[in-house]
PDB file of C-alpha atoms in Angstrom:
ATOM      1  CA  MET M   1     -47.597 -68.948  29.843  1.00  0.00           C
ATOM      2  CA  ASN M   2     -48.409 -68.973  33.518  1.00  0.00           C
ATOM      3  CA  PRO M   3     -52.095 -68.649  34.416  1.00  0.00           C
ATOM      4  CA  GLY M   4     -52.872 -65.011  35.068  1.00  0.00           C
ATOM      5  CA  ALA M   5     -49.818 -63.768  33.164  1.00  0.00           C
ATOM      6  CA  ILE M   6     -50.481 -60.923  30.784  1.00  0.00           C
ATOM      7  CA  ARG M   7     -49.815 -61.349  27.091  1.00  0.00           C
ATOM      8  CA  ARG M   8     -48.183 -58.372  25.397  1.00  0.00           C
ATOM      9  CA  ALA M   9     -48.952 -57.289  21.836  1.00  0.00           C
ATOM     10  CA  GLY M  10     -47.624 -54.750  19.377  1.00  0.00           C
ATOM     11  CA  ILE M  11     -49.183 -53.047  16.367  1.00  0.00           C
ATOM     12  CA  ILE M  12     -47.275 -51.843  13.313  1.00  0.00           C
ATOM     13  CA  ILE M  13     -49.084 -49.701  10.748  1.00  0.00           C
ATOM     14  CA  ALA M  14     -47.465 -49.607   7.303  1.00  0.00           C
ATOM     15  CA  SER M  15     -48.626 -46.369   5.723  1.00  0.00           C
ATOM     16  CA  THR M  16     -46.436 -43.769   4.104  1.00  0.00           C
ATOM     17  CA  ARG M  17     -49.254 -41.188   4.276  1.00  0.00           C
ATOM     18  CA  ALA M  18     -50.021 -41.826   7.961  1.00  0.00           C
ATOM     19  CA  ALA M  19     -46.316 -41.843   8.880  1.00  0.00           C
ATOM     20  CA  SER M  20     -45.884 -38.425   7.252  1.00  0.00           C
ATOM     21  CA  GLY M  21     -48.941 -37.007   9.032  1.00  0.00           C
ATOM     22  CA  GLY M  22     -50.950 -36.643   5.812  1.00  0.00           C
ATOM     23  CA  TYR M  23     -53.548 -39.185   6.888  1.00  0.00           C
ATOM     24  CA  THR M  24     -54.941 -40.333  10.212  1.00  0.00           C
ATOM     25  CA  ASP M  25     -54.705 -44.093  10.508  1.00  0.00           C
ATOM     26  CA  ARG M  26     -58.012 -45.706  11.446  1.00  0.00           C
ATOM     27  CA  SER M  27     -56.889 -49.330  11.705  1.00  0.00           C
ATOM     28  CA  ALA M  28     -54.667 -49.169  14.815  1.00  0.00           C
ATOM     29  CA  PRO M  29     -57.549 -48.136  17.113  1.00  0.00           C
ATOM     30  CA  ILE M  30     -59.667 -51.043  15.832  1.00  0.00           C
ATOM     31  CA  ILE M  31     -56.833 -53.515  16.381  1.00  0.00           C
ATOM     32  CA  GLY M  32     -55.983 -52.015  19.780  1.00  0.00           C
ATOM     33  CA  GLN M  33     -59.547 -52.258  21.040  1.00  0.00           C
ATOM     34  CA  TRP M  34     -59.785 -55.875  19.841  1.00  0.00           C
ATOM     35  CA  LEU M  35     -56.487 -56.791  21.521  1.00  0.00           C
ATOM     36  CA  GLU M  36     -57.499 -55.172  24.805  1.00  0.00           C
ATOM     37  CA  GLY M  37     -60.794 -57.052  24.613  1.00  0.00           C
ATOM     38  CA  HIS M  38     -58.782 -60.261  24.439  1.00  0.00           C
ATOM     39  CA  GLY M  39     -56.684 -59.317  27.462  1.00  0.00           C
ATOM     40  CA  PHE M  40     -53.504 -58.172  25.729  1.00  0.00           C
ATOM     41  CA  GLU M  41     -51.339 -55.412  27.158  1.00  0.00           C
ATOM     42  CA  LEU M  42     -50.466 -52.949  24.387  1.00  0.00           C
ATOM     43  CA  ALA M  43     -47.591 -50.688  23.541  1.00  0.00           C
ATOM     44  CA  GLU M  44     -48.264 -47.530  21.524  1.00  0.00           C
ATOM     45  CA  PRO M  45     -48.858 -48.412  17.836  1.00  0.00           C
ATOM     46  CA  ILE M  46     -45.846 -47.921  15.590  1.00  0.00           C
ATOM     47  CA  ILE M  47     -46.606 -46.095  12.333  1.00  0.00           C
ATOM     48  CA  VAL M  48     -43.959 -46.346   9.621  1.00  0.00           C
ATOM     49  CA  PRO M  49     -43.747 -45.708   5.890  1.00  0.00           C
ATOM     50  CA  ASP M  50     -44.372 -48.647   3.582  1.00  0.00           C
ATOM     51  CA  GLY M  51     -41.416 -50.753   2.534  1.00  0.00           C
ATOM     52  CA  GLU M  52     -38.206 -51.450   4.419  1.00  0.00           C
ATOM     53  CA  PRO M  53     -39.149 -49.399   7.524  1.00  0.00           C
ATOM     54  CA  VAL M  54     -41.726 -52.125   8.243  1.00  0.00           C
ATOM     55  CA  GLY M  55     -38.937 -54.698   8.489  1.00  0.00           C
ATOM     56  CA  VAL M  56     -36.927 -52.497  10.845  1.00  0.00           C
ATOM     57  CA  ALA M  57     -39.961 -51.867  13.087  1.00  0.00           C
ATOM     58  CA  LEU M  58     -40.887 -55.539  13.058  1.00  0.00           C
ATOM     59  CA  GLY M  59     -37.356 -56.603  14.012  1.00  0.00           C
ATOM     60  CA  ASP M  60     -37.214 -54.052  16.819  1.00  0.00           C
ATOM     61  CA  LEU M  61     -40.605 -55.079  18.171  1.00  0.00           C
ATOM     62  CA  LEU M  62     -39.763 -58.788  18.011  1.00  0.00           C
ATOM     63  CA  ASP M  63     -36.661 -58.114  20.144  1.00  0.00           C
ATOM     64  CA  SER M  64     -39.031 -57.394  23.050  1.00  0.00           C
ATOM     65  CA  THR M  65     -40.645 -60.868  22.577  1.00  0.00           C
ATOM     66  CA  PRO M  66     -44.344 -59.977  22.665  1.00  0.00           C
ATOM     67  CA  SER M  67     -46.924 -62.743  22.383  1.00  0.00           C
ATOM     68  CA  LEU M  68     -48.420 -61.167  19.263  1.00  0.00           C
ATOM     69  CA  VAL M  69     -47.520 -58.625  16.603  1.00  0.00           C
ATOM     70  CA  ILE M  70     -50.188 -57.432  14.181  1.00  0.00           C
ATOM     71  CA  THR M  71     -49.219 -55.386  11.157  1.00  0.00           C
ATOM     72  CA  SER M  72     -51.755 -53.529   9.046  1.00  0.00           C
ATOM     73  CA  GLY M  73     -51.085 -52.251   5.554  1.00  0.00           C
ATOM     74  CA  GLY M  74     -48.547 -52.871   2.848  1.00  0.00           C
ATOM     75  CA  THR M  75     -50.039 -56.197   1.753  1.00  0.00           C
ATOM     76  CA  GLY M  76     -51.273 -55.108  -1.681  1.00  0.00           C
ATOM     77  CA  LEU M  77     -49.505 -54.773  -5.019  1.00  0.00           C
ATOM     78  CA  ALA M  78     -48.282 -51.175  -5.049  1.00  0.00           C
ATOM     79  CA  PRO M  79     -44.511 -50.959  -5.580  1.00  0.00           C
ATOM     80  CA  ASP M  80     -43.873 -50.076  -1.921  1.00  0.00           C
ATOM     81  CA  ASP M  81     -46.312 -52.659  -0.485  1.00  0.00           C
ATOM     82  CA  LEU M  82     -43.569 -54.831   0.985  1.00  0.00           C
ATOM     83  CA  THR M  83     -44.937 -55.925   4.359  1.00  0.00           C
ATOM     84  CA  PRO M  84     -45.053 -59.610   3.308  1.00  0.00           C
ATOM     85  CA  GLU M  85     -41.479 -59.413   1.995  1.00  0.00           C
ATOM     86  CA  MET M  86     -40.333 -57.831   5.271  1.00  0.00           C
ATOM     87  CA  THR M  87     -42.180 -60.447   7.342  1.00  0.00           C
ATOM     88  CA  ALA M  88     -41.488 -63.752   5.556  1.00  0.00           C
ATOM     89  CA  PRO M  89     -37.709 -63.941   6.208  1.00  0.00           C
ATOM     90  CA  LEU M  90     -38.299 -63.515   9.946  1.00  0.00           C
ATOM     91  CA  LEU M  91     -40.841 -66.326  10.315  1.00  0.00           C
ATOM     92  CA  ASP M  92     -39.801 -69.654  11.816  1.00  0.00           C
ATOM     93  CA  ARG M  93     -43.092 -71.286  10.813  1.00  0.00           C
ATOM     94  CA  GLU M  94     -45.915 -70.131   8.571  1.00  0.00           C
ATOM     95  CA  ILE M  95     -49.601 -70.661   9.366  1.00  0.00           C
ATOM     96  CA  PRO M  96     -51.171 -70.322   5.893  1.00  0.00           C
ATOM     97  CA  GLY M  97     -54.663 -71.381   6.949  1.00  0.00           C
ATOM     98  CA  ILE M  98     -55.147 -68.172   8.914  1.00  0.00           C
ATOM     99  CA  MET M  99     -54.560 -65.947   5.908  1.00  0.00           C
ATOM    100  CA  GLU M 100     -56.559 -68.286   3.666  1.00  0.00           C
ATOM    101  CA  ALA M 101     -59.523 -67.907   6.037  1.00  0.00           C
ATOM    102  CA  ILE M 102     -59.131 -64.124   6.214  1.00  0.00           C
ATOM    103  CA  ARG M 103     -59.007 -63.816   2.424  1.00  0.00           C
ATOM    104  CA  ALA M 104     -62.012 -66.165   2.041  1.00  0.00           C
ATOM    105  CA  VAL M 105     -64.149 -64.033   4.375  1.00  0.00           C
ATOM    106  CA  GLY M 106     -62.950 -60.867   2.666  1.00  0.00           C
ATOM    107  CA  ARG M 107     -63.830 -62.227  -0.784  1.00  0.00           C
ATOM    108  CA  THR M 108     -67.472 -62.533   0.319  1.00  0.00           C
ATOM    109  CA  LYS M 109     -67.460 -58.725   0.588  1.00  0.00           C
ATOM    110  CA  THR M 110     -65.052 -57.587  -2.133  1.00  0.00           C
ATOM    111  CA  PRO M 111     -63.130 -59.369  -4.883  1.00  0.00           C
ATOM    112  CA  TYR M 112     -60.095 -57.231  -3.965  1.00  0.00           C
ATOM    113  CA  ALA M 113     -59.539 -59.315  -0.813  1.00  0.00           C
ATOM    114  CA  ALA M 114     -57.950 -61.943  -3.064  1.00  0.00           C
ATOM    115  CA  LEU M 115     -55.104 -59.488  -3.726  1.00  0.00           C
ATOM    116  CA  SER M 116     -53.969 -59.326  -0.096  1.00  0.00           C
ATOM    117  CA  ARG M 117     -50.604 -61.029   0.283  1.00  0.00           C
ATOM    118  CA  GLY M 118     -50.211 -61.049   4.057  1.00  0.00           C
ATOM    119  CA  HIS M 119     -48.510 -63.788   6.065  1.00  0.00           C
ATOM    120  CA  ALA M 120     -49.257 -65.423   9.395  1.00  0.00           C
ATOM    121  CA  GLY M 121     -46.616 -67.296  11.329  1.00  0.00           C
ATOM    122  CA  THR M 122     -44.421 -67.544  14.353  1.00  0.00           C
ATOM    123  CA  VAL M 123     -41.098 -66.074  15.363  1.00  0.00           C
ATOM    124  CA  GLY M 124     -40.097 -68.033  18.444  1.00  0.00           C
ATOM    125  CA  GLN M 125     -43.125 -67.760  20.734  1.00  0.00           C
ATOM    126  CA  THR M 126     -44.495 -64.669  18.993  1.00  0.00           C
ATOM    127  CA  LEU M 127     -47.416 -64.864  16.592  1.00  0.00           C
ATOM    128  CA  VAL M 128     -47.077 -62.424  13.670  1.00  0.00           C
ATOM    129  CA  LEU M 129     -50.060 -61.493  11.508  1.00  0.00           C
ATOM    130  CA  ASN M 130     -50.114 -59.231   8.430  1.00  0.00           C
ATOM    131  CA  LEU M 131     -53.572 -57.699   8.056  1.00  0.00           C
ATOM    132  CA  PRO M 132     -54.806 -55.473   5.240  1.00  0.00           C
ATOM    133  CA  GLY M 133     -54.656 -51.708   5.679  1.00  0.00           C
ATOM    134  CA  SER M 134     -58.331 -50.857   5.301  1.00  0.00           C
ATOM    135  CA  PRO M 135     -60.443 -50.617   8.456  1.00  0.00           C
ATOM    136  CA  SER M 136     -63.077 -52.923   6.927  1.00  0.00           C
ATOM    137  CA  GLY M 137     -60.408 -55.492   5.994  1.00  0.00           C
ATOM    138  CA  VAL M 138     -59.018 -55.285   9.529  1.00  0.00           C
ATOM    139  CA  ARG M 139     -62.469 -55.846  11.053  1.00  0.00           C
ATOM    140  CA  ASP M 140     -63.074 -58.864   8.793  1.00  0.00           C
ATOM    141  CA  ALA M 141     -59.682 -60.328   9.735  1.00  0.00           C
ATOM    142  CA  LEU M 142     -60.270 -59.819  13.456  1.00  0.00           C
ATOM    143  CA  ASP M 143     -63.654 -61.554  13.144  1.00  0.00           C
ATOM    144  CA  VAL M 144     -61.815 -64.588  11.729  1.00  0.00           C
ATOM    145  CA  LEU M 145     -59.234 -64.433  14.525  1.00  0.00           C
ATOM    146  CA  ASP M 146     -61.807 -64.038  17.340  1.00  0.00           C
ATOM    147  CA  PRO M 147     -62.390 -67.742  17.993  1.00  0.00           C
ATOM    148  CA  LEU M 148     -58.739 -68.671  17.310  1.00  0.00           C
ATOM    149  CA  ILE M 149     -56.527 -66.176  19.125  1.00  0.00           C
ATOM    150  CA  ASN M 150     -56.456 -67.705  22.608  1.00  0.00           C
ATOM    151  CA  HIS M 151     -55.919 -71.225  21.277  1.00  0.00           C
ATOM    152  CA  LEU M 152     -53.187 -69.993  18.929  1.00  0.00           C
ATOM    153  CA  CYS M 153     -51.337 -68.240  21.735  1.00  0.00           C
ATOM    154  CA  GLU M 154     -51.679 -71.236  24.068  1.00  0.00           C
ATOM    155  CA  GLN M 155     -50.203 -73.573  21.471  1.00  0.00           C
ATOM    156  CA  ILE M 156     -47.344 -71.237  20.584  1.00  0.00           C
ATOM    157  CA  GLU M 157     -46.555 -70.868  24.291  1.00  0.00           C
ATOM    158  CA  GLY M 158     -46.187 -74.646  24.492  1.00  0.00           C
ATOM    159  CA  GLY M 159     -49.591 -75.588  25.841  1.00  0.00           C
ATOM    160  CA  TYR M 160     -52.130 -77.655  24.037  1.00  0.00           C
ATOM    161  CA  GLY M 161     -55.301 -75.726  24.778  1.00  0.00           C
ATOM    162  CA  HIS M 162     -58.557 -77.335  23.790  1.00  0.00           C
ATOM    163  CA  VAL M 163     -58.702 -79.666  20.831  1.00  0.00           C
TER     164      VAL M 163
END
């Protein structure tokens, strides 16, 4: 990316209750504030029901080639928690260490973090991250990503960043 160019990011919230208006999502604002703090330009968060609508939203968002797409929700074991299944077929390359680190930090706070099945990887020059749906899980994940995000984006864009 050219120096001074703005990186664009998108947020997809997988929540059947929030998509139907029965629940106010609290994760998108946390993610949005974090992204803006890291200099990303944001589109309005996309809130969809769990399951296949996540795949449709993800495909549509990837068509606009953002630098980063963060999903939140749908990474557990409920029958309609299919965010990982919607994400995996789209990825060119997986980055398992990111999710391993996120789960490791989460497990220091709750044993349930081990149940999160999210993926991290690239689609072309877009980084895609599946975060948990809970606000506390999102905060923990963003803390892990804090020191990595700029370096990740630089490498995906073809630069080498700092080593």
